[in-house]
Tab-separated table of C-alpha atoms and ligand atoms in Angstrom:
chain	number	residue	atom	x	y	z
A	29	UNK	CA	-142.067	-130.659	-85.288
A	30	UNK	CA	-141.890	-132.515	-88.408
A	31	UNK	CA	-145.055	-133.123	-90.983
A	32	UNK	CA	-145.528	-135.303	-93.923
A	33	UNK	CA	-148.232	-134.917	-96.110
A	34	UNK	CA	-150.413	-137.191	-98.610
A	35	UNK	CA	-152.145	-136.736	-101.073
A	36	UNK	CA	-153.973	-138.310	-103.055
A	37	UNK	CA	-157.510	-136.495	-103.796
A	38	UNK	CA	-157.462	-136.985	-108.024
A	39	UNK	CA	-154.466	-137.370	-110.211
A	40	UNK	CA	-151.512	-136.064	-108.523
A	41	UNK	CA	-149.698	-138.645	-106.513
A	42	UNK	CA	-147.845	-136.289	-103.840
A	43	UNK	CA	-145.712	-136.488	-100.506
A	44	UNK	CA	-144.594	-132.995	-98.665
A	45	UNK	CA	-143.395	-132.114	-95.561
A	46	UNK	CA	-143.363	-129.033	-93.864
A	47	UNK	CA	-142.107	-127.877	-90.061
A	48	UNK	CA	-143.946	-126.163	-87.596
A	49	UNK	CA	-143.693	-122.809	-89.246
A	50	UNK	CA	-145.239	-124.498	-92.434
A	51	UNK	CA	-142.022	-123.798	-94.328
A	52	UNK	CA	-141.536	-126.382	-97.202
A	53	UNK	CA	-139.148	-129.067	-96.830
A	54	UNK	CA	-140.240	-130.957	-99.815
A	55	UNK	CA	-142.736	-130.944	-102.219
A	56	UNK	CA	-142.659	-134.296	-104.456
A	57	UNK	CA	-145.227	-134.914	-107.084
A	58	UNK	CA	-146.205	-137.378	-109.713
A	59	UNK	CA	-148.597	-135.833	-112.226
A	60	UNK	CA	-150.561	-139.110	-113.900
A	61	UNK	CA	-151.346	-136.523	-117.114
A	62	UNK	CA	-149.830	-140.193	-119.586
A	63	UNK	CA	-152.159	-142.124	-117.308
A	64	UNK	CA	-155.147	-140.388	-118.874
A	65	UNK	CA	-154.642	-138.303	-121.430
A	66	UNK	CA	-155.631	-141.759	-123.887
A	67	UNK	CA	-159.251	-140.862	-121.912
A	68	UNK	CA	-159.269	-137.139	-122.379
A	69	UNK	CA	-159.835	-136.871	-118.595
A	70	UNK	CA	-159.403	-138.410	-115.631
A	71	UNK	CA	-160.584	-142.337	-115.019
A	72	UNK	CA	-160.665	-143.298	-111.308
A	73	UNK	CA	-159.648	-146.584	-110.922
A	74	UNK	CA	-156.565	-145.861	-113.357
A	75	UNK	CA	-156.013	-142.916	-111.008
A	76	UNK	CA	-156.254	-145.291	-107.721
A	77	UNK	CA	-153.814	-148.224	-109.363
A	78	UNK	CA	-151.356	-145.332	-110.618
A	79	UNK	CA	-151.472	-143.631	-107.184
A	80	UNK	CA	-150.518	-147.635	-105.698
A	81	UNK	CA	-147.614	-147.751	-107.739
A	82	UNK	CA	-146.120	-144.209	-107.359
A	83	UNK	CA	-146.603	-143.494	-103.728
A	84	UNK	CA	-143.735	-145.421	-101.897
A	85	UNK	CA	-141.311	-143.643	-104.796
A	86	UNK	CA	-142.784	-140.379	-104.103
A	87	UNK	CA	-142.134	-140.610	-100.472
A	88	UNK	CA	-138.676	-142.071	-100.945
A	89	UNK	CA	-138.192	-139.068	-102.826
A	90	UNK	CA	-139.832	-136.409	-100.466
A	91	UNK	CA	-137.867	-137.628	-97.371
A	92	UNK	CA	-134.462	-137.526	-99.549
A	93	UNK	CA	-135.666	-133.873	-100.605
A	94	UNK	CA	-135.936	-132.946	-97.090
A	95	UNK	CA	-132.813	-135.134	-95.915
A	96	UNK	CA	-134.993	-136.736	-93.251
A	97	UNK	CA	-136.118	-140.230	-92.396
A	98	UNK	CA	-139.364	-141.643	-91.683
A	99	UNK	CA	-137.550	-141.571	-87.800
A	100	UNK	CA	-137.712	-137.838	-88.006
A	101	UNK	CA	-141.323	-137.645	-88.995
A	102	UNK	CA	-143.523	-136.474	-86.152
A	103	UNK	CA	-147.084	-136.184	-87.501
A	104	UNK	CA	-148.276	-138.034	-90.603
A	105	UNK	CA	-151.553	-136.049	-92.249
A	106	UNK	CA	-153.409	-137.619	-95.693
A	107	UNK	CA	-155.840	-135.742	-97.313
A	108	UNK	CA	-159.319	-137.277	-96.242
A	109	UNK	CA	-161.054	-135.189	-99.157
A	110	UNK	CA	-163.317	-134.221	-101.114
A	111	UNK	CA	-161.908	-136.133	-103.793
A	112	UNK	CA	-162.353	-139.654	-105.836
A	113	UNK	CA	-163.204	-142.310	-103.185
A	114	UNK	CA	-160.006	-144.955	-104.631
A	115	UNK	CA	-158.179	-142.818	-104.838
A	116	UNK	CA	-158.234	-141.409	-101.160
A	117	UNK	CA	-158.547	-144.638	-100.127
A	118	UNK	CA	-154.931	-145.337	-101.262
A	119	UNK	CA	-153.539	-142.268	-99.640
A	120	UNK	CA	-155.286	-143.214	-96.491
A	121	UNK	CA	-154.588	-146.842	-96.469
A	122	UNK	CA	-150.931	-146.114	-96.942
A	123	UNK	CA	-150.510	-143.203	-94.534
A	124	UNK	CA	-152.320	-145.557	-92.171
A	125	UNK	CA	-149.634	-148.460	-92.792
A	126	UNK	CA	-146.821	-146.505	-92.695
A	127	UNK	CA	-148.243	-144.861	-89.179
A	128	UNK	CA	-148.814	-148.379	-87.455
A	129	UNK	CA	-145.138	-149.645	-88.934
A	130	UNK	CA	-143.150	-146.516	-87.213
A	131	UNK	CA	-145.647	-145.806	-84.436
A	132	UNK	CA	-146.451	-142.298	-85.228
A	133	UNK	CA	-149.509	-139.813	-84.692
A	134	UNK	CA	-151.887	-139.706	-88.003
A	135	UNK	CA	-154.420	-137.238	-88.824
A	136	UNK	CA	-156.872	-136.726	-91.976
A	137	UNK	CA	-156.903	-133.201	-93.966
A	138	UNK	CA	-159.278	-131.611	-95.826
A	139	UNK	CA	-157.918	-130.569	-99.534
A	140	UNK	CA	-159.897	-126.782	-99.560
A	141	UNK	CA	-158.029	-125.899	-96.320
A	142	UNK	CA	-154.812	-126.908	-98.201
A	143	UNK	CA	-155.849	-124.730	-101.196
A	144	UNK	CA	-156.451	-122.296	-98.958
A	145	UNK	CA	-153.262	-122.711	-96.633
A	146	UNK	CA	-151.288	-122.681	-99.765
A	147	UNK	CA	-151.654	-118.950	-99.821
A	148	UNK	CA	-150.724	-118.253	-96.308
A	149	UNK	CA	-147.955	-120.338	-96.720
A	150	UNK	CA	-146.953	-118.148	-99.417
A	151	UNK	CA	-146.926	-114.742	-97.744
A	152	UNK	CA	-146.527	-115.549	-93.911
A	153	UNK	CA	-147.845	-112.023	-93.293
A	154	UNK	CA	-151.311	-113.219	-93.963
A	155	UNK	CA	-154.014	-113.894	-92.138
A	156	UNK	CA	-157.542	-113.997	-91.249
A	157	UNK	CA	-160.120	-112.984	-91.701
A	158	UNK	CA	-160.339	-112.927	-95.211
A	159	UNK	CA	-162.703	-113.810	-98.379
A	160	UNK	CA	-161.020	-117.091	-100.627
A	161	UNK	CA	-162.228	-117.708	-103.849
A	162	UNK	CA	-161.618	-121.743	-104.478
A	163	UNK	CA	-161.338	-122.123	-108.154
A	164	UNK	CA	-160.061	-125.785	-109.159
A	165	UNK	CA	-161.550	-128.757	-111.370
A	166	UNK	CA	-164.327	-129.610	-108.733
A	167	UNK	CA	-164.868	-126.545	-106.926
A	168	UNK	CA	-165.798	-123.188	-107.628
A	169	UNK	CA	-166.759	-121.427	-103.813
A	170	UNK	CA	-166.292	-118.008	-102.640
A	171	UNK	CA	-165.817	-118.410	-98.436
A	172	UNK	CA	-164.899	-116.222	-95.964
A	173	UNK	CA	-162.298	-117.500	-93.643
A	174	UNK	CA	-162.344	-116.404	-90.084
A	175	UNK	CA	-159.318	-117.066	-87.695
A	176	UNK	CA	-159.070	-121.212	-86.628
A	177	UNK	CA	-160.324	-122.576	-89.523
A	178	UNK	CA	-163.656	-121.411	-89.465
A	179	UNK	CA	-165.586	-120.624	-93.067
A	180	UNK	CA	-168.531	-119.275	-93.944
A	181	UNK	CA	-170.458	-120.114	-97.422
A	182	UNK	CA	-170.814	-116.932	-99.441
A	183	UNK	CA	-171.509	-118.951	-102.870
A	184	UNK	CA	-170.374	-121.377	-104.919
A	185	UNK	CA	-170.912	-122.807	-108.568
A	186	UNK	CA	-174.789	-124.038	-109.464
A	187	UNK	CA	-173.164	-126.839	-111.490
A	188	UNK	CA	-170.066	-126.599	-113.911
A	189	UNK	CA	-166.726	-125.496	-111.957
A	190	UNK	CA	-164.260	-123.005	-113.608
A	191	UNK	CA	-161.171	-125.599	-114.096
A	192	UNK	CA	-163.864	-127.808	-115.371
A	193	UNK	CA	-165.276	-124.964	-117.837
A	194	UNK	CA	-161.718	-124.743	-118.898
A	195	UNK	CA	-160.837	-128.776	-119.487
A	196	UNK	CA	-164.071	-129.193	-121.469
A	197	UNK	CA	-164.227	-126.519	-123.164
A	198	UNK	CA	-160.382	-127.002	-124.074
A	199	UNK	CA	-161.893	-130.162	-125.271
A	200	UNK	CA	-164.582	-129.225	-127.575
A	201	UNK	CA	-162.065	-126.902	-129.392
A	202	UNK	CA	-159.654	-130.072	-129.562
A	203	UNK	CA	-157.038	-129.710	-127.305
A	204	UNK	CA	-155.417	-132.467	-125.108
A	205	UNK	CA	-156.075	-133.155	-121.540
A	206	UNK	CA	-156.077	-131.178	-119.295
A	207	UNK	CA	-156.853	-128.631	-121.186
A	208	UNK	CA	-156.732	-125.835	-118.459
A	209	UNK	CA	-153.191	-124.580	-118.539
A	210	UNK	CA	-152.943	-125.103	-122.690
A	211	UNK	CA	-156.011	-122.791	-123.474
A	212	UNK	CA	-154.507	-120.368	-120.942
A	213	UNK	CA	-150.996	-120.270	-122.956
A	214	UNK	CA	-152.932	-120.047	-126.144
A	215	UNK	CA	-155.515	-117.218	-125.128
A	216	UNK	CA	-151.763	-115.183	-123.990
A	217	UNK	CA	-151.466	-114.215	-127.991
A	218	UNK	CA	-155.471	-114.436	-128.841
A	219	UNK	CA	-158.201	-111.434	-129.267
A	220	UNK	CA	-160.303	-111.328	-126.106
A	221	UNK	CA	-162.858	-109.861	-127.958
A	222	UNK	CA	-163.183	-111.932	-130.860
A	223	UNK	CA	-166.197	-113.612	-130.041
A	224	UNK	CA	-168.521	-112.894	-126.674
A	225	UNK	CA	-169.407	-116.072	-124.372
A	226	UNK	CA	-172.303	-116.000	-121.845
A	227	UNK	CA	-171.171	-114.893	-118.264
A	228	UNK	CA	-173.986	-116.293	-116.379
A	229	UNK	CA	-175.191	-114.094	-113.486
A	230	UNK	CA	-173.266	-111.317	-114.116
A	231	UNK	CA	-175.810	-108.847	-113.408
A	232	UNK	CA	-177.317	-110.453	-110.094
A	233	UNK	CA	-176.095	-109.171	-106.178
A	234	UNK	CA	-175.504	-112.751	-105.008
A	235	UNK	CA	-171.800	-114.679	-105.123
A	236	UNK	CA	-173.304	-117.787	-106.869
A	237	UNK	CA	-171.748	-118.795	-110.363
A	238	UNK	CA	-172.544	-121.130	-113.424
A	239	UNK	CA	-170.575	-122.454	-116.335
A	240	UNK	CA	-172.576	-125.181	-117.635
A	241	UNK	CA	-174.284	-121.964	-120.292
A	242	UNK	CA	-170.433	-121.353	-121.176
A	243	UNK	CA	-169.918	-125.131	-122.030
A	244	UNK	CA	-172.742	-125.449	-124.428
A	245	UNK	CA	-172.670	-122.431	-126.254
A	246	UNK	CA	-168.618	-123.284	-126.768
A	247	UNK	CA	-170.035	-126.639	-128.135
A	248	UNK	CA	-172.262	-124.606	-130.305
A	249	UNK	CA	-169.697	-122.127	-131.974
A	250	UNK	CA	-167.341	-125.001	-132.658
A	251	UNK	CA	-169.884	-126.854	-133.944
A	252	UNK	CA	-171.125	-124.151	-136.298
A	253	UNK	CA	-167.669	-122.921	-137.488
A	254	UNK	CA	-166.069	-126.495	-138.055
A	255	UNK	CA	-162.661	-127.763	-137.272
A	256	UNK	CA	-160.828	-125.441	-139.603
A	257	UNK	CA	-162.083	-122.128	-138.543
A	258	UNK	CA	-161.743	-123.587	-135.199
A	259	UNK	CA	-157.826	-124.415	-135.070
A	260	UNK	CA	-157.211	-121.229	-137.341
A	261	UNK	CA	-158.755	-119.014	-134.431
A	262	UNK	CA	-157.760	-121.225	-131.944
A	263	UNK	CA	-155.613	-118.372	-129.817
A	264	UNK	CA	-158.733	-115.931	-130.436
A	265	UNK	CA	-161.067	-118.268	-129.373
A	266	UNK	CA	-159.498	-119.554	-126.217
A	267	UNK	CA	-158.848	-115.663	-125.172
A	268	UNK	CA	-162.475	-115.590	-125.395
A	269	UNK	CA	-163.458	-118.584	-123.266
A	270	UNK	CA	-160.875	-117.689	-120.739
A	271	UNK	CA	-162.184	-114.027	-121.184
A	272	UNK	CA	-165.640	-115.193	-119.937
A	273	UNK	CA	-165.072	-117.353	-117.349
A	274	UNK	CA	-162.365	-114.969	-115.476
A	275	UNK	CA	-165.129	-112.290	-115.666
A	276	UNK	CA	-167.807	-114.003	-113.888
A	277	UNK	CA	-164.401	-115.174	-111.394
A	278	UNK	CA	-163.983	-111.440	-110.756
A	279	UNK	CA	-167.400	-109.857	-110.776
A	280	UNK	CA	-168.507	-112.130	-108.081
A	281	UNK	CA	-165.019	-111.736	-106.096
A	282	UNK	CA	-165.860	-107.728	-106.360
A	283	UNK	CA	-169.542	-108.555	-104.806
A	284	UNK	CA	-168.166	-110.831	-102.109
A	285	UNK	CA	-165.665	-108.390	-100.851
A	286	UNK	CA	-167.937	-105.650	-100.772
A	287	UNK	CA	-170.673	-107.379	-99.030
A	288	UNK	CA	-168.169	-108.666	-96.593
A	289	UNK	CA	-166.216	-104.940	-96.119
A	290	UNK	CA	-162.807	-107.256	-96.320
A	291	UNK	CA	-159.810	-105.664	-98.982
A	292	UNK	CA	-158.246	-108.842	-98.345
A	293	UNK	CA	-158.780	-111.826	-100.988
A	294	UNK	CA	-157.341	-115.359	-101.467
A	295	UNK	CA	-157.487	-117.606	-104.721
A	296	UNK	CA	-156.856	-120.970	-104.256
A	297	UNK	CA	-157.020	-123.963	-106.252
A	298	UNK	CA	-155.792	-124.947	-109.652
A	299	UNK	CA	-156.835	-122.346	-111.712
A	300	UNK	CA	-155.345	-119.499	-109.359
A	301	UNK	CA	-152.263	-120.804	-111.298
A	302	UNK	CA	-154.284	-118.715	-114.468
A	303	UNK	CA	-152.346	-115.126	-115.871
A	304	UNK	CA	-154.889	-113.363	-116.730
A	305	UNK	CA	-156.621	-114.334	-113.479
A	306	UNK	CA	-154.151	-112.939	-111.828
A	307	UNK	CA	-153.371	-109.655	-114.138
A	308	UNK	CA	-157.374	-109.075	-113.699
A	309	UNK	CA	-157.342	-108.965	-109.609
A	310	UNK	CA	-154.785	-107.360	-109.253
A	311	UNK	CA	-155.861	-104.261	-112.140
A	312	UNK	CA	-159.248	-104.541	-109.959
A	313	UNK	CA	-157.436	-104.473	-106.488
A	314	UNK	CA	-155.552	-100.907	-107.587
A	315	UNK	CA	-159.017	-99.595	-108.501
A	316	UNK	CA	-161.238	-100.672	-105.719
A	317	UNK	CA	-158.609	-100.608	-102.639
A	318	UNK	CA	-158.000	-104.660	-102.057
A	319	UNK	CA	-155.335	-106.869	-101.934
A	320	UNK	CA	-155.224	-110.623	-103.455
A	321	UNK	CA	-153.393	-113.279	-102.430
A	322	UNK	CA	-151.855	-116.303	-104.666
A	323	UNK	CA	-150.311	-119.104	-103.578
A	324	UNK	CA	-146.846	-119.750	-105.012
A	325	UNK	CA	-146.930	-121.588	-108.583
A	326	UNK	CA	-145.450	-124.836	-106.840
A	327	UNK	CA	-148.283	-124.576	-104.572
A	328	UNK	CA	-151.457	-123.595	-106.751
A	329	UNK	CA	-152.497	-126.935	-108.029
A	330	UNK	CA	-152.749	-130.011	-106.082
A	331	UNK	CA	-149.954	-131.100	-103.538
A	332	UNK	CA	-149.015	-132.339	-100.354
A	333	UNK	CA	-147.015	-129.835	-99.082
A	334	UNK	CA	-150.376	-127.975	-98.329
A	335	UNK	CA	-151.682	-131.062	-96.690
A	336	UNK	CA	-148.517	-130.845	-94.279
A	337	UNK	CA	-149.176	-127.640	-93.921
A	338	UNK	CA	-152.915	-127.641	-92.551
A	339	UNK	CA	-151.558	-130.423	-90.555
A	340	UNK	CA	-148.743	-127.764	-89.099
A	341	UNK	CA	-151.021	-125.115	-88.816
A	342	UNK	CA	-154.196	-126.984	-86.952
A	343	UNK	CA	-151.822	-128.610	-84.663
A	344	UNK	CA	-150.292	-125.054	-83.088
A	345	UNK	CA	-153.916	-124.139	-82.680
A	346	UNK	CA	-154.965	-127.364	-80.987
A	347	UNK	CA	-157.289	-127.972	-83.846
A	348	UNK	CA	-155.585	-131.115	-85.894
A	349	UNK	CA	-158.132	-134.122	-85.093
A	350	UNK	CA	-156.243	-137.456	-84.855
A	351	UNK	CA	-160.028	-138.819	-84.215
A	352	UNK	CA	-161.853	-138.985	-87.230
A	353	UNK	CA	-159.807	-140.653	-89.752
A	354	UNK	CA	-162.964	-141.804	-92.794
A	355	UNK	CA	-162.408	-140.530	-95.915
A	356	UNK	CA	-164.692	-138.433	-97.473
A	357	UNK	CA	-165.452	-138.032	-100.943
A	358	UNK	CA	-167.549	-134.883	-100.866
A	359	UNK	CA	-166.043	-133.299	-97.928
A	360	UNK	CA	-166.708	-129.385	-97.467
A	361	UNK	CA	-165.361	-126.573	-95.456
A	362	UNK	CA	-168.514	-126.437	-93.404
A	363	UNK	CA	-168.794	-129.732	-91.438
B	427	KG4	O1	-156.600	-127.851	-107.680
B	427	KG4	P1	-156.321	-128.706	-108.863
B	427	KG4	O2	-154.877	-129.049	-109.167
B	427	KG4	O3	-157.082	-130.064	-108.762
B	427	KG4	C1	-158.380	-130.144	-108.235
B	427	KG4	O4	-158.482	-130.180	-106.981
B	427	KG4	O5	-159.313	-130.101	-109.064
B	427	KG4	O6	-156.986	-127.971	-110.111
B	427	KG4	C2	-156.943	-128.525	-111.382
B	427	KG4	C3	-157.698	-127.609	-112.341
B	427	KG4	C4	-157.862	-128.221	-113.729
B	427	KG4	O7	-159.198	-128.015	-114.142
B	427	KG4	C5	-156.869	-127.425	-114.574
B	427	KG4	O8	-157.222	-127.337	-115.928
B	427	KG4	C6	-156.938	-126.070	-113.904
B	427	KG4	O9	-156.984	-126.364	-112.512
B	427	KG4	N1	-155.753	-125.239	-114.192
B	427	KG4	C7	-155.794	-124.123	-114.929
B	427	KG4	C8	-154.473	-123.627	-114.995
B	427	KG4	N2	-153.659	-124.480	-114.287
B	427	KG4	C9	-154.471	-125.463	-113.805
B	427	KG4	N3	-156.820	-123.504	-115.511
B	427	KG4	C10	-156.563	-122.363	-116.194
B	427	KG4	N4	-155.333	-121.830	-116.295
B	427	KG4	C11	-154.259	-122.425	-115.728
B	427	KG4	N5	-153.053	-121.875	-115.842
B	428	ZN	ZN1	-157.251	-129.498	-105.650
C-alpha cells in the first residue's frame, strides 16, 4: 500500500509518501521563509496563496522522488489540523480534487500525531506506551501515548509555546525570521550563564509550562542594554534564552515521566530539531534511567511524510477515518 501525504498546516508547503511499513519514499518540501520574512513572521493569507502556487510542483516532485505515479497511489491523507484555517483549506481542497480526478480513498490527519509518528518512524523499535513532549511554534503539550492512538493530557503551555518563545524572543534581540534555529546556532558558542531568565513553574509538581514571563523580561534586558550591548553579547545572550526555556522543557519532562513510571520519552515538533535540547535529555536520561526519542532531522519540523505516515499507521490498525474530512483549525489529540 501506497500513501501520499499533504500538508499544509502553516508555512511549509509539503507532499510525502510513505508504504505500509511507514518507510519514506519521498519527502518534498517548500519552506515559504522569502514569503515572510519582509513580515518577521508568518501572514496567513500570503501563506494560503504561496501554498496554491507550490503544491502541484511539490507533488510533481514527490511522486518523481518516489518514481511513482498518481496511478500507484493508494490512499491520499491531508493534514486536517490544528493549523491556519487557508491554509488547510488549500491542502484539503487539493487533496480532495486530486482524489475525485483519480478515484482514490482520502482521509484527513491530525499534525500532533505526525509529530509524534515522526519519532516512531525514526526508530521502528518504538512503541507505546510512552510520554511525548510536543514542542513546536503552536504547541507546547506533554501527553502520554497509549497503543492505537490514544493520548492522555498531562500538561501543556498556559499561553506562550517554546518555538514561539524562541521566534520572538529571536526577534526582540534582532534576528530574522524564524528566529528559532538562528538563536540556537548562536547560543552553540555563547555563555549559558551570562544572564538568568525566568523559568516559570519550575518549582511546582504539575507538567504545565509558561513562556509569556520569558518574553517580556527578554524585551526588558534588550531594552535596558540597547542595541549595541545587545549584538555584542548576542551569542551570550541567546545561550541564555535557550538556557531557560530548555530547562523548564526538561524539568517538566523529568515530572511527567516520573508521575507516569514510563523511561520512555518522545519529542516531537519543531524545536526537537534544538542541540542542546537534545544534549540535555539525553545527560538527564543517563542519570535518571530513561530513554528519549527524536525524530530524524528531515522529520522534526513540519512535513508530509509524517502525514503519510499516520495515514500508514491508522490504516493497519483499522483506525484511518475516511469519514470526517472538515478541517480543523484548533484540532487536539483528545477529540
Ligand atoms: O513543528 P514546526 O515545524 O511547525 C509548527 O507546527 O509550529 O515548528 C516550528 C518551530 C518554530 O518556532 C521554529 O523556530 C522552531 O520550531 N525550531 C527551532 C529549531 N528548529 C525549529 N527552535 C529551536 N531550535 C531549533 N533548532
Ligand atoms: Zn508542526
Amino acid at each position: 500500500m501506497i500513501y501520499l501525504g499533504i500538508e499544509t498546516t502553516c508555512d511549509e508547503t509539503a507532499c510525502g509518501i510513505v508504504d505500509e511499513n511507514q518507510n519514506v519514499l519521498a519527502n518534498v518540501l517548500y519552506s515559504q521563509i522569502p514569503e515572510h520574512s519582509p513580515y518577521g513572521g508568518v501572514v496567513p493569507e500570503i501563506a494560503a496563496r504561496a501554498h496554491l502556487e507550490k503544491i502541484p510542483i511539490i507533488l510533481k516532485e514527490s511522486l518523481k522522488q518516489a518514481e511513482l505515479t498518481m496511478e500507484d497511489i493508494d490512499v491520499i491523507a491531508y493534514t486536517r489540523g490544528p493549523g491556519l484555517m487557508g491554509p488547510l483549506l488549500v491542502g484539503a481542497s487539493f487533496a480532495k480534487g486530486l482524489a475525485y480526478q483519480f478515484n482514490k480513498p482520502i482521509a484527513g490527519v491530525n499534525h500532533l500525531e505526525g509529530h509524534i509518528i515522526a519519532a516512531e518512524m525514526s526508530a521502528p523499535d518504538l512503541k507505546p506506551p510512552y510520554i511525548s513532549l510536543t514542542v513546536s511554534g503552536g504547541h507546547t503539550e506533554l501527553s502520554l501515548c497509549l497503543p492505537n492512538f490514544e493520548f492522555q493530557l498531562l500538561g501543556r503551555t498556559r499561553d506562550d509555546a517554546a518555538g514561539e518563545a524562541f521566534d520572538k524572543s529571536g526577534k526582540i534581540l534582532g534576528l530574522p525570521y524564524p528566529a528559532g534555529p538562528l538563536m540556537s546556532q548562536l547560543a552553540k558558542t555563547g555563555n549559558r550563564k551570562f544572564h538568568r531568565f525566568p523559568r516559570a513553574f519550575s518549582g511546582e509538581v504539575h507538567g504545565d509550562f509558561s513562556y509569556s514571563g520569558l518574553k517580556t523580561s527578554v524585551l526588558r534586558y534588550a531594552q535596558e542594554k540597547g542595541p549595541e550591548f545587545i549584538s555584542e553579547n548576542i551569542n551570550d545572550i541567546c545561550a541564555s534564552v535557550e538556557t531557560a526555556i530548555v530547562d523548564a522543557l526538561v524539568k517538566k519532562c523529568l515530572w511527567a515521566l516520573s508521575e507516569q513510571k514510563l523511561n520512555i520519552l518522545v519529542i516531537a515538533g519543531g524545536v526537537s530539531a534544538n542541540s542542546y535540547l537534545r544534549q540535555q535529555l539525553e545527560k538527564m536520561g543517563k542519570r535518571n534511567n530513561f530513554e528519549t526519542y527524536f525524530p530524524s532531522l528531515d522529520l522534526c519540523t513540519d512535513n508530509a511524510a509524517m502525514i503519510a505516515g499516520v495515514a500508514s499507521a491508522r490504516d493497519q490498525l483499522g483506525l484511518l477515518d475516511f469519514q470526517n474530512q472538515k478541517v480543523n483549525p484548533s484540532l487536539n489529540l483528545y477529540n
